[in-house]
Coordinates of C-alpha atoms in Angstrom, one line a residue:
M68 CA -30.6 23.5 22.6
S69 CA -32.5 25.9 24.9
S70 CA -35.8 24.2 24.2
N71 CA -34.2 20.8 25.0
V72 CA -32.9 22.2 28.3
E73 CA -36.3 23.6 29.3
K74 CA -38.0 20.4 28.3
S75 CA -35.5 18.4 30.3
R76 CA -36.1 20.3 33.6
S77 CA -39.7 19.1 34.2
K78 CA -40.3 16.8 37.2
A79 CA -41.9 14.3 34.9
N80 CA -38.7 14.1 32.9
L81 CA -36.6 13.8 36.0
A82 CA -38.7 10.8 37.0
K83 CA -38.3 9.4 33.5
F84 CA -34.6 9.5 34.0
I85 CA -34.4 8.3 37.6
I86 CA -36.9 5.4 37.7
P87 CA -35.8 3.4 34.6
S88 CA -32.2 4.0 35.5
I89 CA -32.6 2.7 39.0
I90 CA -34.4 -0.4 37.7
G91 CA -31.6 -0.9 35.2
I92 CA -28.9 -0.5 37.8
I93 CA -30.7 -3.0 40.1
L94 CA -31.1 -5.6 37.3
F95 CA -27.7 -5.3 35.7
M96 CA -25.3 -3.9 38.2
V97 CA -26.3 -4.7 41.8
P98 CA -24.7 -7.9 43.1
I99 CA -26.9 -10.2 45.1
K100 CA -26.2 -13.6 46.7
Y101 CA -28.3 -16.3 45.2
D102 CA -27.9 -20.1 45.7
G103 CA -24.7 -19.5 47.6
Q104 CA -23.0 -17.3 44.9
F105 CA -22.9 -13.7 43.9
T106 CA -24.6 -12.7 40.7
I107 CA -27.0 -10.0 39.4
P108 CA -30.8 -10.1 39.3
I109 CA -31.1 -10.4 35.5
K110 CA -29.0 -13.5 35.6
V111 CA -31.1 -15.0 38.4
V112 CA -34.3 -14.4 36.3
S113 CA -32.8 -15.9 33.1
D114 CA -31.5 -18.9 35.0
Y115 CA -34.9 -19.5 36.6
I116 CA -36.7 -19.3 33.2
S117 CA -34.0 -21.6 31.8
S118 CA -34.7 -24.2 34.5
L119 CA -38.4 -24.2 33.7
I120 CA -38.0 -24.9 30.0
N121 CA -34.6 -26.6 30.0
S122 CA -35.7 -29.8 28.2
V123 CA -36.8 -27.9 25.1
L124 CA -34.0 -25.2 24.9
P125 CA -31.6 -27.2 22.7
Q126 CA -34.4 -27.7 20.1
M127 CA -35.4 -24.1 20.5
C128 CA -31.8 -23.0 19.7
V129 CA -31.7 -25.3 16.6
I130 CA -34.9 -23.8 15.3
I131 CA -33.6 -20.2 15.8
I132 CA -30.2 -21.1 14.1
S133 CA -32.1 -22.7 11.2
I134 CA -34.3 -19.7 10.7
S135 CA -31.2 -17.5 10.8
A136 CA -29.4 -19.6 8.2
I137 CA -32.4 -20.2 5.8
G138 CA -33.5 -16.6 6.1
S139 CA -29.9 -15.5 5.3
I140 CA -29.8 -17.8 2.2
I141 CA -33.0 -16.4 0.9
A142 CA -32.0 -12.7 1.6
T143 CA -28.4 -12.9 0.5
I144 CA -28.8 -15.1 -2.6
F145 CA -32.3 -14.4 -3.9
K146 CA -32.9 -10.9 -2.5
P147 CA -36.7 -10.9 -2.5
K148 CA -38.3 -7.4 -2.4
F149 CA -40.2 -8.0 0.9
M150 CA -36.9 -8.5 2.6
M151 CA -34.8 -5.9 0.8
N152 CA -37.5 -3.2 1.3
N153 CA -37.9 -4.0 5.0
Q154 CA -34.9 -2.4 6.9
M155 CA -35.3 -4.7 9.9
L156 CA -35.4 -7.9 7.8
K157 CA -32.5 -6.7 5.7
D158 CA -30.4 -5.9 8.7
L159 CA -31.1 -9.4 10.2
F160 CA -30.6 -11.6 7.2
Y161 CA -28.7 -9.8 4.4
L162 CA -25.0 -10.8 4.9
K163 CA -21.6 -10.8 3.4
P164 CA -20.8 -14.3 1.9
V165 CA -18.4 -15.3 4.8
W166 CA -21.1 -14.7 7.4
L167 CA -23.7 -16.6 5.3
I168 CA -21.3 -19.6 5.3
V169 CA -20.8 -19.3 9.1
R170 CA -24.6 -19.3 9.7
V171 CA -25.1 -22.4 7.4
I172 CA -22.2 -24.2 9.2
G173 CA -23.8 -23.3 12.5
M174 CA -27.1 -24.8 11.4
V175 CA -25.5 -28.0 10.1
L176 CA -23.6 -28.5 13.3
A177 CA -26.6 -27.7 15.5
I178 CA -28.8 -30.3 13.6
M179 CA -26.0 -32.9 13.9
V180 CA -25.8 -32.4 17.6
V181 CA -29.5 -32.4 18.4
S182 CA -30.1 -35.4 16.2
G183 CA -27.0 -37.3 17.4
I184 CA -25.9 -38.0 13.9
G185 CA -22.3 -37.2 13.0
P186 CA -18.7 -37.9 14.0
E187 CA -17.7 -38.2 17.6
H188 CA -15.5 -35.1 17.6
I189 CA -18.6 -33.0 16.7
L190 CA -21.0 -34.7 19.1
S191 CA -18.6 -34.9 22.0
G192 CA -19.6 -33.4 25.3
A193 CA -16.5 -31.3 25.2
T194 CA -17.2 -29.8 21.7
G195 CA -20.5 -29.5 19.8
T196 CA -22.8 -30.9 22.5
F197 CA -21.2 -28.5 25.1
I198 CA -21.7 -25.5 22.8
L199 CA -25.4 -26.4 22.1
N200 CA -26.6 -27.9 25.4
D201 CA -24.5 -26.0 27.9
L202 CA -23.7 -22.6 26.3
L203 CA -26.4 -21.7 23.8
T204 CA -29.2 -22.8 26.1
V205 CA -27.9 -20.2 28.6
L206 CA -27.3 -17.5 26.0
V207 CA -30.7 -17.8 24.3
I208 CA -32.5 -16.8 27.5
I209 CA -30.0 -14.2 28.5
F210 CA -30.4 -12.6 25.1
V211 CA -34.1 -12.3 25.6
F212 CA -34.0 -10.5 28.9
A213 CA -30.8 -8.5 28.2
G214 CA -32.1 -7.5 24.8
L215 CA -35.5 -6.4 26.1
L216 CA -34.1 -4.6 29.2
L217 CA -30.8 -3.1 28.1
P218 CA -32.7 0.0 27.0
L219 CA -33.1 0.8 30.7
L220 CA -29.4 1.5 30.7
L221 CA -29.2 2.9 27.2
D222 CA -32.3 5.0 26.5
F223 CA -33.1 7.0 29.7
G224 CA -29.9 9.0 30.4
L225 CA -27.9 6.8 32.8
L226 CA -24.9 6.4 30.5
E227 CA -24.9 10.1 29.7
Y228 CA -24.9 10.8 33.5
I229 CA -22.2 8.3 34.4
G230 CA -20.2 9.1 31.3
T231 CA -20.0 12.8 32.1
L232 CA -19.0 12.1 35.7
L233 CA -16.3 9.5 34.9
V234 CA -14.8 11.0 31.7
K235 CA -11.9 12.6 33.7
I236 CA -10.9 9.1 35.0
M237 CA -11.6 7.0 31.9
R238 CA -10.0 9.3 29.4
P239 CA -6.5 9.8 30.8
I240 CA -6.1 6.3 32.1
F241 CA -7.8 4.2 29.5
K242 CA -8.4 6.7 26.6
L243 CA -12.1 5.8 26.7
P244 CA -15.4 7.6 27.3
G245 CA -16.7 7.7 30.8
R246 CA -19.8 5.7 29.9
S247 CA -17.6 2.7 29.2
A248 CA -17.4 2.2 33.0
V249 CA -20.9 0.9 32.9
D250 CA -19.9 -1.8 30.4
C251 CA -17.1 -2.9 32.7
I252 CA -19.3 -3.0 35.8
T253 CA -22.0 -5.0 34.0
S254 CA -19.4 -7.5 32.8
W255 CA -17.6 -8.0 36.1
L256 CA -20.7 -8.3 38.2
G257 CA -22.9 -10.1 35.7
D258 CA -21.6 -11.7 32.5
G259 CA -19.0 -10.8 29.8
T260 CA -21.7 -11.4 27.1
L261 CA -23.8 -8.6 28.6
G262 CA -20.8 -6.3 28.3
V263 CA -20.3 -7.2 24.7
M264 CA -24.0 -6.6 23.9
L265 CA -23.9 -3.2 25.6
T266 CA -20.7 -2.2 23.8
A267 CA -21.9 -3.4 20.4
K268 CA -25.2 -1.5 20.8
Q269 CA -23.4 1.8 21.8
Y270 CA -20.9 1.4 18.9
K271 CA -23.8 1.1 16.4
D272 CA -25.5 4.0 18.0
G273 CA -22.5 6.2 17.4
Y274 CA -21.3 6.6 21.0
Y275 CA -18.0 4.7 20.6
S276 CA -15.4 5.0 17.8
K277 CA -13.9 1.9 16.2
R278 CA -10.9 2.1 18.5
E279 CA -13.0 2.6 21.7
A280 CA -15.4 -0.2 20.9
A281 CA -12.5 -2.6 20.1
V282 CA -10.7 -1.7 23.3
I283 CA -13.8 -2.0 25.5
A284 CA -14.9 -5.3 24.1
T285 CA -11.5 -6.9 24.3
T286 CA -10.5 -5.3 27.6
F287 CA -13.5 -4.8 29.8
S288 CA -15.8 -7.7 28.8
A289 CA -14.6 -9.7 31.8
V290 CA -16.0 -12.9 33.1
S291 CA -18.3 -12.8 36.2
I292 CA -17.2 -13.3 39.8
T293 CA -19.2 -16.5 39.7
F294 CA -17.2 -18.0 36.9
C295 CA -14.0 -17.0 38.6
L296 CA -15.1 -19.2 41.5
V297 CA -15.6 -22.1 39.1
V298 CA -12.1 -21.7 37.7
I299 CA -10.4 -21.7 41.2
E300 CA -12.5 -24.7 42.2
T301 CA -11.3 -26.6 39.1
V302 CA -7.7 -26.2 40.1
N303 CA -8.5 -27.2 43.7
M304 CA -7.5 -23.9 45.3
T305 CA -10.8 -22.6 46.6
N306 CA -9.0 -21.5 49.8
M307 CA -7.0 -19.0 47.6
F308 CA -10.1 -17.3 46.1
V309 CA -9.5 -13.9 47.7
P310 CA -5.9 -13.4 46.6
F311 CA -6.8 -15.1 43.3
Y312 CA -9.6 -12.6 42.6
L313 CA -7.5 -9.6 43.8
S314 CA -4.7 -10.7 41.4
I315 CA -7.2 -10.8 38.5
C316 CA -8.3 -7.2 39.4
V317 CA -4.7 -5.9 39.5
I318 CA -3.6 -7.7 36.3
G319 CA -6.8 -6.6 34.6
F320 CA -6.1 -3.0 35.4
V321 CA -2.5 -3.2 34.2
I322 CA -3.5 -4.9 30.9
A323 CA -6.2 -2.3 30.4
V324 CA -3.6 0.4 30.5
I325 CA -0.9 -1.4 28.4
V326 CA -2.7 -3.4 25.6
P327 CA -4.8 -0.5 24.1
R328 CA -1.5 1.4 23.6
I329 CA 0.1 -1.2 21.4
P330 CA -0.9 -2.8 18.1
P331 CA -3.4 -4.0 17.0
L332 CA -5.7 -1.9 19.2
S333 CA -3.5 1.2 19.0
L334 CA -3.8 1.1 15.2
K335 CA -7.6 1.3 15.3
K336 CA -9.0 4.6 14.0
D337 CA -11.3 6.9 15.9
E338 CA -14.0 6.6 13.2
Y339 CA -17.6 6.2 14.1
Y340 CA -20.2 3.8 12.8
N341 CA -22.0 5.1 9.7
D342 CA -19.8 8.2 9.9
A343 CA -21.5 9.5 13.0
E344 CA -20.0 12.6 14.6
K345 CA -17.8 12.3 17.7
P346 CA -19.8 12.8 20.9
D347 CA -18.9 16.1 22.6
E348 CA -17.6 15.4 26.1
S349 CA -16.7 19.0 27.0
I350 CA -18.4 20.7 29.9
P351 CA -19.9 24.1 28.9
S352 CA -19.1 27.2 31.0
G353 CA -21.6 27.8 33.7
H354 CA -21.9 24.1 34.5
S355 CA -20.2 21.9 37.0
T356 CA -19.5 18.3 36.2
F357 CA -22.5 17.2 38.2
S358 CA -25.0 19.7 36.8
W359 CA -23.9 19.0 33.2
A360 CA -24.1 15.2 33.8
L361 CA -27.7 15.7 35.0
E362 CA -28.5 18.0 32.2
K363 CA -27.3 15.5 29.5
A364 CA -29.2 12.7 31.2
L365 CA -32.4 14.7 31.2
I366 CA -32.1 15.7 27.6
K367 CA -31.6 12.0 26.7
S368 CA -34.6 10.9 28.8
S369 CA -36.8 13.6 27.2
S370 CA -36.1 12.1 23.8
S371 CA -37.3 8.6 24.8
K372 CA -40.5 7.7 22.9
G373 CA -42.4 5.7 25.5
T374 CA -43.3 2.1 26.3
K375 CA -44.1 1.1 22.8
Q376 CA -40.7 2.2 21.4
F377 CA -39.0 0.7 24.5
I378 CA -40.5 -2.7 23.6
I379 CA -39.7 -2.4 19.9
N380 CA -36.1 -1.4 20.6
G381 CA -35.7 -4.3 23.1
S382 CA -37.2 -6.8 20.7
K383 CA -34.8 -5.7 17.9
N384 CA -31.9 -6.2 20.3
A385 CA -33.0 -9.7 21.2
L386 CA -33.7 -10.7 17.6
D387 CA -30.3 -9.4 16.5
M388 CA -28.5 -11.4 19.1
W389 CA -30.6 -14.6 18.5
L390 CA -30.2 -14.6 14.8
G391 CA -26.7 -13.2 14.5
V392 CA -24.9 -14.6 17.5
L393 CA -26.3 -18.0 18.2
P394 CA -25.3 -19.6 14.8
T395 CA -21.9 -17.9 15.0
V396 CA -21.1 -19.2 18.4
M397 CA -22.3 -22.7 17.3
A398 CA -20.0 -22.6 14.3
I399 CA -16.9 -20.9 15.5
G400 CA -17.1 -22.2 19.0
T401 CA -17.5 -25.8 18.0
I402 CA -14.6 -25.7 15.4
I403 CA -12.2 -24.1 17.9
L404 CA -13.1 -26.6 20.6
V405 CA -12.6 -29.5 18.1
I406 CA -9.2 -28.1 17.3
A407 CA -8.4 -27.8 21.0
E408 CA -9.7 -31.3 22.0
Y409 CA -8.7 -33.4 19.0
T410 CA -5.6 -31.9 17.5
P411 CA -2.2 -30.9 18.9
V412 CA -2.4 -27.4 17.4
F413 CA -2.6 -25.5 20.7
S414 CA 0.0 -27.7 22.4
I415 CA 2.4 -27.0 19.5
L416 CA 1.6 -23.3 19.6
G417 CA 2.2 -23.4 23.4
K418 CA 5.8 -24.7 23.0
P419 CA 7.4 -21.3 22.5
F420 CA 6.1 -20.4 26.0
I421 CA 8.4 -23.0 27.6
P422 CA 11.5 -20.8 27.6
L423 CA 9.5 -18.0 29.3
L424 CA 8.0 -20.4 31.8
E425 CA 11.5 -21.7 32.6
L426 CA 12.8 -18.1 32.8
L427 CA 10.1 -17.4 35.3
K428 CA 11.1 -20.6 37.2
L429 CA 7.6 -22.0 37.1
P430 CA 7.5 -25.7 38.0
E431 CA 6.3 -28.2 35.4
P432 CA 6.7 -25.9 32.4
D433 CA 5.9 -28.6 29.8
I434 CA 2.4 -29.2 31.1
A435 CA 1.9 -25.5 31.8
S436 CA 2.8 -24.6 28.2
T437 CA -0.1 -26.6 26.9
C438 CA -2.4 -24.4 29.0
M439 CA -1.2 -21.1 27.6
L440 CA -3.0 -20.9 24.2
V441 CA -5.7 -23.6 24.7
G442 CA -7.7 -20.9 26.5
F443 CA -8.4 -19.2 23.2
G444 CA -10.9 -22.1 22.6
D445 CA -12.5 -22.1 26.0
M446 CA -11.7 -20.4 29.3
L447 CA -12.2 -23.4 31.5
T448 CA -9.9 -25.8 29.5
P449 CA -6.6 -24.4 30.9
A450 CA -7.9 -24.9 34.4
I451 CA -9.0 -28.5 33.6
I452 CA -5.5 -29.3 32.2
G453 CA -3.8 -27.4 35.0
S454 CA -5.6 -29.3 37.7
R455 CA -3.2 -32.3 37.0
I456 CA -0.2 -30.1 38.0
T457 CA 1.2 -30.7 41.5
S458 CA 2.8 -27.3 42.0
E459 CA 0.5 -24.9 43.8
L460 CA 2.3 -21.9 42.2
T461 CA 1.8 -23.2 38.7
R462 CA -1.8 -24.1 39.3
F463 CA -2.4 -20.6 40.8
V464 CA -0.8 -18.9 37.8
I465 CA -2.7 -20.9 35.2
A466 CA -6.0 -20.1 37.0
V467 CA -5.2 -16.4 37.0
V468 CA -4.0 -16.3 33.4
S469 CA -7.0 -18.3 32.1
V470 CA -9.3 -15.6 33.4
T471 CA -7.3 -12.5 32.5
Q472 CA -6.7 -13.8 28.9
L473 CA -10.4 -12.8 28.6
I474 CA -10.9 -13.7 24.9
Y475 CA -12.2 -17.2 24.4
M476 CA -13.9 -18.3 21.2
S477 CA -16.6 -20.5 22.8
E478 CA -18.3 -17.4 24.0
V479 CA -17.0 -13.8 24.2
G480 CA -14.7 -14.1 21.1
S481 CA -17.5 -15.4 18.9
L482 CA -19.8 -12.7 20.3
I483 CA -17.3 -10.0 19.4
I484 CA -16.8 -11.4 15.8
S485 CA -20.6 -11.7 15.2
S486 CA -21.7 -8.4 16.6
K487 CA -20.3 -6.0 14.0
L488 CA -17.7 -4.8 16.4
P489 CA -14.5 -3.7 14.4
V490 CA -12.2 -6.6 15.4
K491 CA -11.1 -9.4 13.1
L492 CA -10.3 -13.0 14.2
W493 CA -6.6 -12.6 13.7
E494 CA -6.6 -9.4 15.8
L495 CA -8.4 -11.2 18.6
F496 CA -5.7 -13.9 18.6
I497 CA -2.9 -11.3 18.7
I498 CA -4.6 -9.5 21.6
F499 CA -5.1 -12.8 23.3
I500 CA -1.3 -13.5 23.1
E501 CA -0.4 -10.1 24.4
R502 CA -2.8 -10.5 27.3
T503 CA -1.3 -14.0 28.0
I504 CA 2.3 -12.8 28.2
I505 CA 1.6 -9.8 30.4
S506 CA -0.7 -11.9 32.7
L507 CA 1.8 -14.7 32.9
V508 CA 4.7 -12.5 34.1
I509 CA 2.6 -10.5 36.6
A510 CA 0.7 -13.6 37.9
T511 CA 3.9 -15.5 38.6
M512 CA 5.3 -12.6 40.6
I513 CA 2.1 -12.2 42.6
G514 CA 1.6 -15.9 43.1
R515 CA 5.2 -16.4 44.3
F516 CA 4.7 -13.5 46.8
I517 CA 1.4 -14.7 48.1
L518 CA 2.5 -18.3 48.5
H519 CA 5.6 -17.2 50.3
L520 CA 3.5 -15.3 52.8
I521 CA 1.2 -18.3 53.4

């Protein structure tokens, strides 16, 4: 330990901590106004690149998904030595049977959409075509830049520094490590997918337990401020954006305190990936919080292996997301949206909410009930349905609830399922319902108070 401390105190190592960390903070955590909306630089860069090659992105996604599925068939069924003896190829392609099936389904659906051959409920602009052309074409570029550049946040001591500083806040309130605050900030300012990627990487690196990773992914991987604006515009209440967003912040905080303390999240064990040891968060005698935070950051940065390893780690991150997540989102996202658009399943499931809506005295409870669970498929769908409601209060509540529900299978939910995070699909649905009920009650009270003031 003493040699690590001495090594960490050099000026070169201090620069090695500060410079990459500042670049990472600027790229992932500093909000900027671009094209009339607030976002983060990494999203601006990815959107710009997307605009340059937009016409070929759907085909690019289909090729990646096909490579993922075909490679997985070869590795999982035939187990050739060149794949089994290469740890990277084995990690990317050797799967449990259920995930092999998911990747193959994703490939079939992607080929159907890009070729225009198949039933309307798959090719519809609200289902398969939406997933491939509107969602995956965005994710495929985000994954490249986020995958390559996430090591700026992960590998040079920033999380060790922030984690040590914030542990006294995050532990008692949320029962989480201090470093999880970075996941939250990245999600809120940038994109929920970035938060999931960051959480999954830290879980696999042994920094989060099963419980912590599950809580962070389902609680703090929030949608961006930009998407919140899209939701409030959809229900025609842009003039209410400030109280709308403040309501989301308040409800998000309350849910983050309550939901991790009840099943299924409370039943998750504090076990670590590959039996890693629990990280020590205690502060040694002779150190203040700030001095120990800096010491841990410098020790971490001193272990970084230079530019070559930085590029290798980033490339592995990007490939893992490309080959693992894209086919899963294509498969699960399309299936859930088909159920939402072409079957009465979510409308029927929403019927039990009518008594609660009536108890809360929300106008137009019948239409509002159909919005309650359809958000499990896609976050924007409740706002689209809710835009037909005449009551301002009900529209406001639906807009707030649709954002604070957080888990939607067309993006964040599928990412969680496919990223080796310890959360099952049925658990996601239970957490979604818990978030919905809590959000609905609080949003109604806040909405009634705000509209009364106005």
